[in-house]
Amino acid sequence: MDKVDEQLTFRLKKTFKLYIRGALENALSELPTESNVLQTIINMQAALELIGKFFVLQRKGWKGIIVNKYHDKSEAELLSLIESGEIQTTPYWKNKEFFSNAIHLNVDDKVLLNKFQSHRNQVMHLGMSTSPNEILNESIWFMVRIINQLGWQDTLPTQDQYLANSLKSLLGNSLYQKLLKSSCYVDESIDRAYKMYPDDMKHCIQCSNESWALTHELNRVCFVCGYRGDQDAFGFADCPLCEAKGEVVFDALNIGHNEYIRGKCCSCREFVNVAKCKNCDYVSPHPQVCNLCV
Ligand SMILES: [Zn+2]
Ligand SMILES: [Zn+2]
Ligand SMILES: [Zn+2]
């Protein structure tokens, strides 16, 4: 990554996190005022615009988000223009077009996407006459349906990007707990996971919700907490304790090198030892004869 990419990455990541926390803190206030509604709209739309820009930056490099007339400048000139705030970035509609083609948006999602934009424009340019309280709930849908598809895990410290409760890292523990306990977030996320990936759903090893889907990109991603990893890293065996099928997660890359390893059942949350059969490679609880060879 060159220095211009690095500087833009740093700014977008940092500011996105501030806006998304601001949006959800306001949306989840116990006795919401007009100011909370207004702040929810502005912060949520700003969070989207920055994560959308970051999404383009990761795929196209800095030229994807800086307007053409700066493309011939030297690295030092660019860095100084960024520092002074004089650089011009591409307009939101352009980034929106790019990410809209890369993610899944149904008719309702598109309505929601346009609604936030038009509310924000109204607030910023005309002011509000009445306060659209439904926006508080809709901002949770907005998070589930749109923001969660834009890979915000990549804005986190490396250790929180994969195999971690990424959402807790993004929001901090107290806002994370509030979002899960006092909003429609969990139900909406599970619904969304099932709508997009109905065939192979597991309970999440991290947050226990039934929202850990196998995506088209062959990653396992939890639609609630953002826990994600390469599909090849995970193996699934049946649980001898609660009898759930394929819910004991084990380290698929290391099981072959050990007589047995410790797995964890995503359904009953107990630890279970599992071993790979020397004849047929099938993984069964240990000690126990192979489920396939018996
Ligand atoms: Zn989860
Ligand atoms: Zn179990
Ligand atoms: Zn066997």
CSV table of C-alpha atoms and ligand atoms in Angstrom, one decimal:
chain,number,residue,atom,x,y,z
A,1,MET,CA,0.0,0.0,0.0
A,2,ASP,CA,1.4,3.4,-0.9
A,3,LYS,CA,1.4,6.4,1.5
A,4,VAL,CA,-1.7,8.0,-0.1
A,5,ASP,CA,-3.7,4.8,0.3
A,6,GLU,CA,-2.4,4.4,3.8
A,7,GLN,CA,-3.4,8.0,4.8
A,8,LEU,CA,-6.9,7.7,3.3
A,9,THR,CA,-7.4,4.3,4.8
A,10,PHE,CA,-6.5,5.6,8.3
A,11,ARG,CA,-8.9,8.6,8.0
A,12,LEU,CA,-11.9,6.7,6.6
A,13,LYS,CA,-11.6,3.8,9.1
A,14,LYS,CA,-11.3,6.1,12.1
A,15,THR,CA,-14.1,8.4,11.2
A,16,PHE,CA,-16.5,5.7,10.1
A,17,LYS,CA,-16.3,4.2,13.5
A,18,LEU,CA,-17.1,7.5,15.2
A,19,TYR,CA,-20.2,8.0,13.0
A,20,ILE,CA,-21.6,4.5,13.3
A,21,ARG,CA,-21.3,4.6,17.1
A,22,GLY,CA,-22.9,8.1,17.1
A,23,ALA,CA,-25.7,6.8,14.9
A,24,LEU,CA,-26.5,3.8,17.1
A,25,GLU,CA,-26.1,5.6,20.4
A,26,ASN,CA,-28.7,8.1,19.3
A,27,ALA,CA,-31.0,5.5,17.7
A,28,LEU,CA,-31.0,3.5,21.0
A,29,SER,CA,-31.5,6.3,23.4
A,30,GLU,CA,-34.2,5.4,26.0
A,31,LEU,CA,-36.4,8.5,25.6
A,32,PRO,CA,-35.6,9.7,22.1
A,33,THR,CA,-35.8,13.4,21.5
A,34,GLU,CA,-36.0,15.2,18.2
A,35,SER,CA,-32.3,15.8,18.5
A,36,ASN,CA,-31.7,12.0,18.7
A,37,VAL,CA,-33.7,11.5,15.5
A,38,LEU,CA,-31.8,14.2,13.7
A,39,GLN,CA,-28.4,12.9,14.9
A,40,THR,CA,-29.3,9.3,13.9
A,41,ILE,CA,-30.1,10.4,10.4
A,42,ILE,CA,-26.9,12.5,9.9
A,43,ASN,CA,-24.6,10.0,11.6
A,44,MET,CA,-25.9,7.0,9.8
A,45,GLN,CA,-25.8,8.5,6.4
A,46,ALA,CA,-22.3,9.8,7.1
A,47,ALA,CA,-21.2,6.3,8.3
A,48,LEU,CA,-22.5,4.9,5.0
A,49,GLU,CA,-20.8,7.4,2.9
A,50,LEU,CA,-17.4,6.8,4.5
A,51,ILE,CA,-17.7,3.0,4.6
A,52,GLY,CA,-18.8,3.1,1.0
A,53,LYS,CA,-15.8,5.2,0.1
A,54,PHE,CA,-13.6,2.7,2.0
A,55,PHE,CA,-15.2,-0.1,0.1
A,56,VAL,CA,-14.2,1.5,-3.2
A,57,LEU,CA,-10.7,2.4,-1.9
A,58,GLN,CA,-10.0,-1.2,-1.0
A,59,ARG,CA,-10.9,-2.4,-4.5
A,60,LYS,CA,-9.6,0.4,-6.7
A,61,GLY,CA,-6.9,2.2,-4.7
A,62,TRP,CA,-6.9,5.9,-4.1
A,63,LYS,CA,-7.6,6.8,-7.7
A,64,GLY,CA,-11.0,5.3,-7.2
A,65,ILE,CA,-12.0,7.9,-4.7
A,66,ILE,CA,-10.0,11.0,-5.7
A,67,VAL,CA,-11.2,13.0,-8.7
A,68,ASN,CA,-9.2,12.7,-11.9
A,69,LYS,CA,-7.5,16.1,-11.9
A,70,TYR,CA,-5.3,15.0,-9.0
A,71,HIS,CA,-4.2,11.7,-10.5
A,72,ASP,CA,-0.9,13.1,-11.9
A,73,LYS,CA,0.2,14.8,-8.7
A,74,SER,CA,3.2,13.5,-6.8
A,75,GLU,CA,2.8,11.5,-3.6
A,76,ALA,CA,4.1,14.5,-1.5
A,77,GLU,CA,1.7,16.9,-3.2
A,78,LEU,CA,-1.2,14.5,-2.6
A,79,LEU,CA,-0.4,14.0,1.0
A,80,SER,CA,-0.2,17.8,1.6
A,81,LEU,CA,-3.5,18.3,-0.2
A,82,ILE,CA,-5.1,15.6,2.0
A,83,GLU,CA,-3.6,17.2,5.1
A,84,SER,CA,-5.0,20.7,4.2
A,85,GLY,CA,-8.4,19.3,3.3
A,86,GLU,CA,-8.1,20.7,-0.3
A,87,ILE,CA,-8.3,17.4,-2.1
A,88,GLN,CA,-11.6,16.5,-3.8
A,89,THR,CA,-13.0,13.1,-3.5
A,90,THR,CA,-15.5,11.4,-5.8
A,91,PRO,CA,-19.2,12.2,-5.1
A,92,TYR,CA,-21.4,9.8,-3.0
A,93,TRP,CA,-23.6,8.8,-6.0
A,94,LYS,CA,-20.6,7.4,-7.7
A,95,ASN,CA,-19.5,5.3,-4.8
A,96,LYS,CA,-23.1,4.3,-4.2
A,97,GLU,CA,-23.4,3.0,-7.7
A,98,PHE,CA,-20.2,1.0,-7.3
A,99,PHE,CA,-21.1,-0.7,-4.0
A,100,SER,CA,-24.7,-1.2,-5.0
A,101,ASN,CA,-23.5,-3.4,-7.9
A,102,ALA,CA,-21.2,-5.4,-5.6
A,103,ILE,CA,-23.7,-6.2,-2.8
A,104,HIS,CA,-27.2,-7.7,-2.6
A,105,LEU,CA,-29.9,-5.1,-2.5
A,106,ASN,CA,-33.6,-6.0,-2.9
A,107,VAL,CA,-36.4,-3.5,-3.5
A,108,ASP,CA,-36.9,-2.8,0.2
A,109,ASP,CA,-33.2,-2.2,0.7
A,110,LYS,CA,-33.1,0.3,-2.1
A,111,VAL,CA,-36.0,2.2,-0.7
A,112,LEU,CA,-34.3,2.3,2.7
A,113,LEU,CA,-31.0,3.4,1.1
A,114,ASN,CA,-32.7,6.3,-0.7
A,115,LYS,CA,-34.8,7.2,2.3
A,116,PHE,CA,-31.8,7.9,4.5
A,117,GLN,CA,-30.2,10.0,1.8
A,118,SER,CA,-33.3,12.1,1.2
A,119,HIS,CA,-33.9,12.6,5.0
A,120,ARG,CA,-30.3,13.6,5.4
A,121,ASN,CA,-30.5,16.1,2.5
A,122,GLN,CA,-33.7,17.5,4.0
A,123,VAL,CA,-32.1,17.9,7.4
A,124,MET,CA,-29.0,19.5,6.0
A,125,HIS,CA,-30.5,21.8,3.4
A,126,LEU,CA,-34.1,22.5,4.5
A,127,GLY,CA,-34.3,21.5,8.1
A,128,MET,CA,-37.0,19.2,9.5
A,129,SER,CA,-40.6,20.2,10.3
A,130,THR,CA,-41.6,17.1,12.1
A,131,SER,CA,-39.4,14.4,13.4
A,132,PRO,CA,-39.7,11.0,11.6
A,133,ASN,CA,-39.4,8.8,14.7
A,134,GLU,CA,-39.7,5.6,12.6
A,135,ILE,CA,-36.1,6.4,11.5
A,136,LEU,CA,-34.8,5.1,14.9
A,137,ASN,CA,-36.0,1.6,14.1
A,138,GLU,CA,-35.2,1.9,10.4
A,139,SER,CA,-31.6,2.8,11.3
A,140,ILE,CA,-31.3,-0.7,12.8
A,141,TRP,CA,-32.6,-2.2,9.6
A,142,PHE,CA,-30.1,0.0,7.7
A,143,MET,CA,-27.3,-1.4,9.7
A,144,VAL,CA,-28.4,-5.0,9.1
A,145,ARG,CA,-29.3,-4.7,5.4
A,146,ILE,CA,-26.7,-2.3,4.1
A,147,ILE,CA,-23.8,-1.4,6.4
A,148,ASN,CA,-23.3,-5.0,7.3
A,149,GLN,CA,-22.7,-5.9,3.7
A,150,LEU,CA,-19.8,-3.5,3.3
A,151,GLY,CA,-17.2,-5.4,5.2
A,152,TRP,CA,-16.7,-2.9,8.1
A,153,GLN,CA,-14.7,-5.7,9.8
A,154,ASP,CA,-11.8,-4.4,7.7
A,155,THR,CA,-11.8,-1.1,9.6
A,156,LEU,CA,-10.8,-2.9,12.9
A,157,PRO,CA,-7.5,-3.8,14.4
A,158,THR,CA,-6.1,-7.0,12.7
A,159,GLN,CA,-6.9,-9.3,15.6
A,160,ASP,CA,-10.6,-8.2,15.5
A,161,GLN,CA,-11.1,-8.6,11.7
A,162,TYR,CA,-11.3,-12.4,11.6
A,163,LEU,CA,-12.3,-15.1,14.1
A,164,ALA,CA,-13.5,-12.5,16.6
A,165,ASN,CA,-16.6,-10.8,17.8
A,166,SER,CA,-16.0,-7.9,15.4
A,167,LEU,CA,-19.2,-6.0,16.2
A,168,LYS,CA,-18.2,-5.8,19.9
A,169,SER,CA,-14.9,-4.4,18.8
A,170,LEU,CA,-16.6,-1.9,16.5
A,171,LEU,CA,-19.1,-0.6,19.0
A,172,GLY,CA,-17.5,-1.2,22.4
A,173,ASN,CA,-19.1,-3.6,24.9
A,174,SER,CA,-21.9,-1.4,26.3
A,175,LEU,CA,-23.3,-0.2,23.0
A,176,TYR,CA,-23.0,-3.7,21.6
A,177,GLN,CA,-25.0,-5.2,24.5
A,178,LYS,CA,-27.6,-2.4,24.1
A,179,LEU,CA,-28.0,-3.1,20.4
A,180,LEU,CA,-28.4,-6.8,20.9
A,181,LYS,CA,-30.8,-6.6,23.9
A,182,SER,CA,-33.0,-3.6,23.2
A,183,SER,CA,-33.5,-3.5,19.5
A,184,CYS,CA,-34.7,-5.6,16.6
A,185,TYR,CA,-31.1,-6.1,15.5
A,186,VAL,CA,-30.8,-9.8,16.3
A,187,ASP,CA,-34.1,-10.9,14.8
A,188,GLU,CA,-33.5,-8.8,11.7
A,189,SER,CA,-30.0,-10.2,11.3
A,190,ILE,CA,-31.2,-13.8,11.6
A,191,ASP,CA,-34.0,-13.1,9.1
A,192,ARG,CA,-31.5,-11.6,6.7
A,193,ALA,CA,-29.1,-14.4,7.0
A,194,TYR,CA,-31.8,-17.0,6.2
A,195,LYS,CA,-33.1,-14.9,3.3
A,196,MET,CA,-29.7,-14.7,1.7
A,197,TYR,CA,-28.3,-18.2,2.6
A,198,PRO,CA,-31.1,-20.5,3.5
A,199,ASP,CA,-29.2,-23.8,3.0
A,200,ASP,CA,-26.3,-24.0,5.4
A,201,MET,CA,-26.9,-22.1,8.7
A,202,LYS,CA,-25.2,-22.8,12.0
A,203,HIS,CA,-25.2,-21.3,15.4
A,204,CYS,CA,-22.4,-18.8,15.7
A,205,ILE,CA,-19.5,-20.0,17.7
A,206,GLN,CA,-19.0,-16.5,19.1
A,207,CYS,CA,-22.5,-15.0,19.8
A,208,SER,CA,-24.6,-18.3,19.7
A,209,ASN,CA,-27.2,-16.8,17.3
A,210,GLU,CA,-28.4,-18.9,14.5
A,211,SER,CA,-26.9,-16.6,11.9
A,212,TRP,CA,-23.6,-18.1,10.9
A,213,ALA,CA,-23.9,-18.5,7.2
A,214,LEU,CA,-21.8,-20.0,4.4
A,215,THR,CA,-21.6,-17.2,1.9
A,216,HIS,CA,-21.1,-17.3,-1.9
A,217,GLU,CA,-17.5,-16.3,-1.4
A,218,LEU,CA,-17.1,-19.5,0.7
A,219,ASN,CA,-16.6,-17.6,3.9
A,220,ARG,CA,-18.5,-18.3,7.1
A,221,VAL,CA,-19.9,-15.0,8.3
A,222,CYS,CA,-22.1,-14.3,11.3
A,223,PHE,CA,-24.8,-11.8,10.4
A,224,VAL,CA,-25.2,-10.7,14.0
A,225,CYS,CA,-21.7,-10.3,15.4
A,226,GLY,CA,-19.6,-10.2,12.2
A,227,TYR,CA,-17.5,-13.3,13.2
A,228,ARG,CA,-16.0,-14.5,9.9
A,229,GLY,CA,-13.4,-16.9,8.6
A,230,ASP,CA,-12.4,-18.9,5.6
A,231,GLN,CA,-14.7,-21.9,5.2
A,232,ASP,CA,-11.7,-24.3,4.9
A,233,ALA,CA,-10.6,-23.4,8.4
A,234,PHE,CA,-13.7,-24.9,10.0
A,235,GLY,CA,-14.8,-28.5,10.2
A,236,PHE,CA,-18.2,-29.6,11.7
A,237,ALA,CA,-19.0,-32.8,13.5
A,238,ASP,CA,-22.1,-34.2,15.2
A,239,CYS,CA,-22.5,-33.5,18.9
A,240,PRO,CA,-22.7,-36.6,21.2
A,241,LEU,CA,-24.1,-34.5,24.1
A,242,CYS,CA,-27.0,-32.6,22.6
A,243,GLU,CA,-27.2,-34.6,19.4
A,244,ALA,CA,-27.2,-31.6,17.2
A,245,LYS,CA,-26.0,-32.5,13.7
A,246,GLY,CA,-22.9,-30.7,12.3
A,247,GLU,CA,-22.6,-28.2,15.2
A,248,VAL,CA,-19.3,-29.2,16.8
A,249,VAL,CA,-16.8,-26.8,15.2
A,250,PHE,CA,-13.2,-27.9,15.1
A,251,ASP,CA,-9.9,-26.7,13.5
A,252,ALA,CA,-10.1,-28.4,10.1
A,253,LEU,CA,-6.5,-27.4,9.2
A,254,ASN,CA,-5.0,-29.1,12.2
A,255,ILE,CA,-7.1,-32.2,13.0
A,256,GLY,CA,-5.1,-34.4,10.6
A,257,HIS,CA,-1.9,-33.8,12.6
A,258,ASN,CA,-3.3,-34.9,16.0
A,259,GLU,CA,-4.8,-38.0,17.4
A,260,TYR,CA,-7.8,-35.9,18.5
A,261,ILE,CA,-8.5,-32.2,19.1
A,262,ARG,CA,-10.9,-30.2,21.1
A,263,GLY,CA,-14.0,-28.8,19.3
A,264,LYS,CA,-16.9,-26.8,20.6
A,265,CYS,CA,-20.6,-27.4,20.1
A,266,CYS,CA,-22.3,-24.3,18.8
A,267,SER,CA,-25.6,-25.6,19.9
A,268,CYS,CA,-25.1,-26.7,23.5
A,269,ARG,CA,-21.8,-24.7,23.9
A,270,GLU,CA,-19.9,-27.7,25.4
A,271,PHE,CA,-16.4,-28.7,24.5
A,272,VAL,CA,-16.2,-32.1,22.7
A,273,ASN,CA,-13.0,-33.9,21.6
A,274,VAL,CA,-13.1,-35.1,18.0
A,275,ALA,CA,-10.9,-37.3,15.9
A,276,LYS,CA,-10.4,-38.1,12.2
A,277,CYS,CA,-10.9,-41.7,11.1
A,278,LYS,CA,-7.7,-43.2,9.7
A,279,ASN,CA,-9.6,-45.3,7.2
A,280,CYS,CA,-12.2,-42.8,5.8
A,281,ASP,CA,-11.2,-39.4,7.1
A,282,TYR,CA,-14.7,-38.8,8.7
A,283,VAL,CA,-14.6,-36.9,11.9
A,284,SER,CA,-16.4,-38.3,15.0
A,285,PRO,CA,-16.4,-37.6,18.7
A,286,HIS,CA,-13.4,-39.1,20.5
A,287,PRO,CA,-13.1,-41.6,22.0
A,288,GLN,CA,-15.7,-43.4,19.9
A,289,VAL,CA,-15.4,-45.6,16.8
A,290,CYS,CA,-15.9,-43.9,13.5
A,291,ASN,CA,-19.5,-43.0,12.8
A,292,LEU,CA,-19.1,-44.0,9.1
A,293,CYS,CA,-17.0,-47.2,9.4
A,294,VAL,CA,-19.2,-49.0,12.1
B,1,ZN,ZN,-22.1,-14.3,15.8
B,2,ZN,ZN,-24.0,-30.1,21.6
B,3,ZN,ZN,-14.2,-44.2,9.2
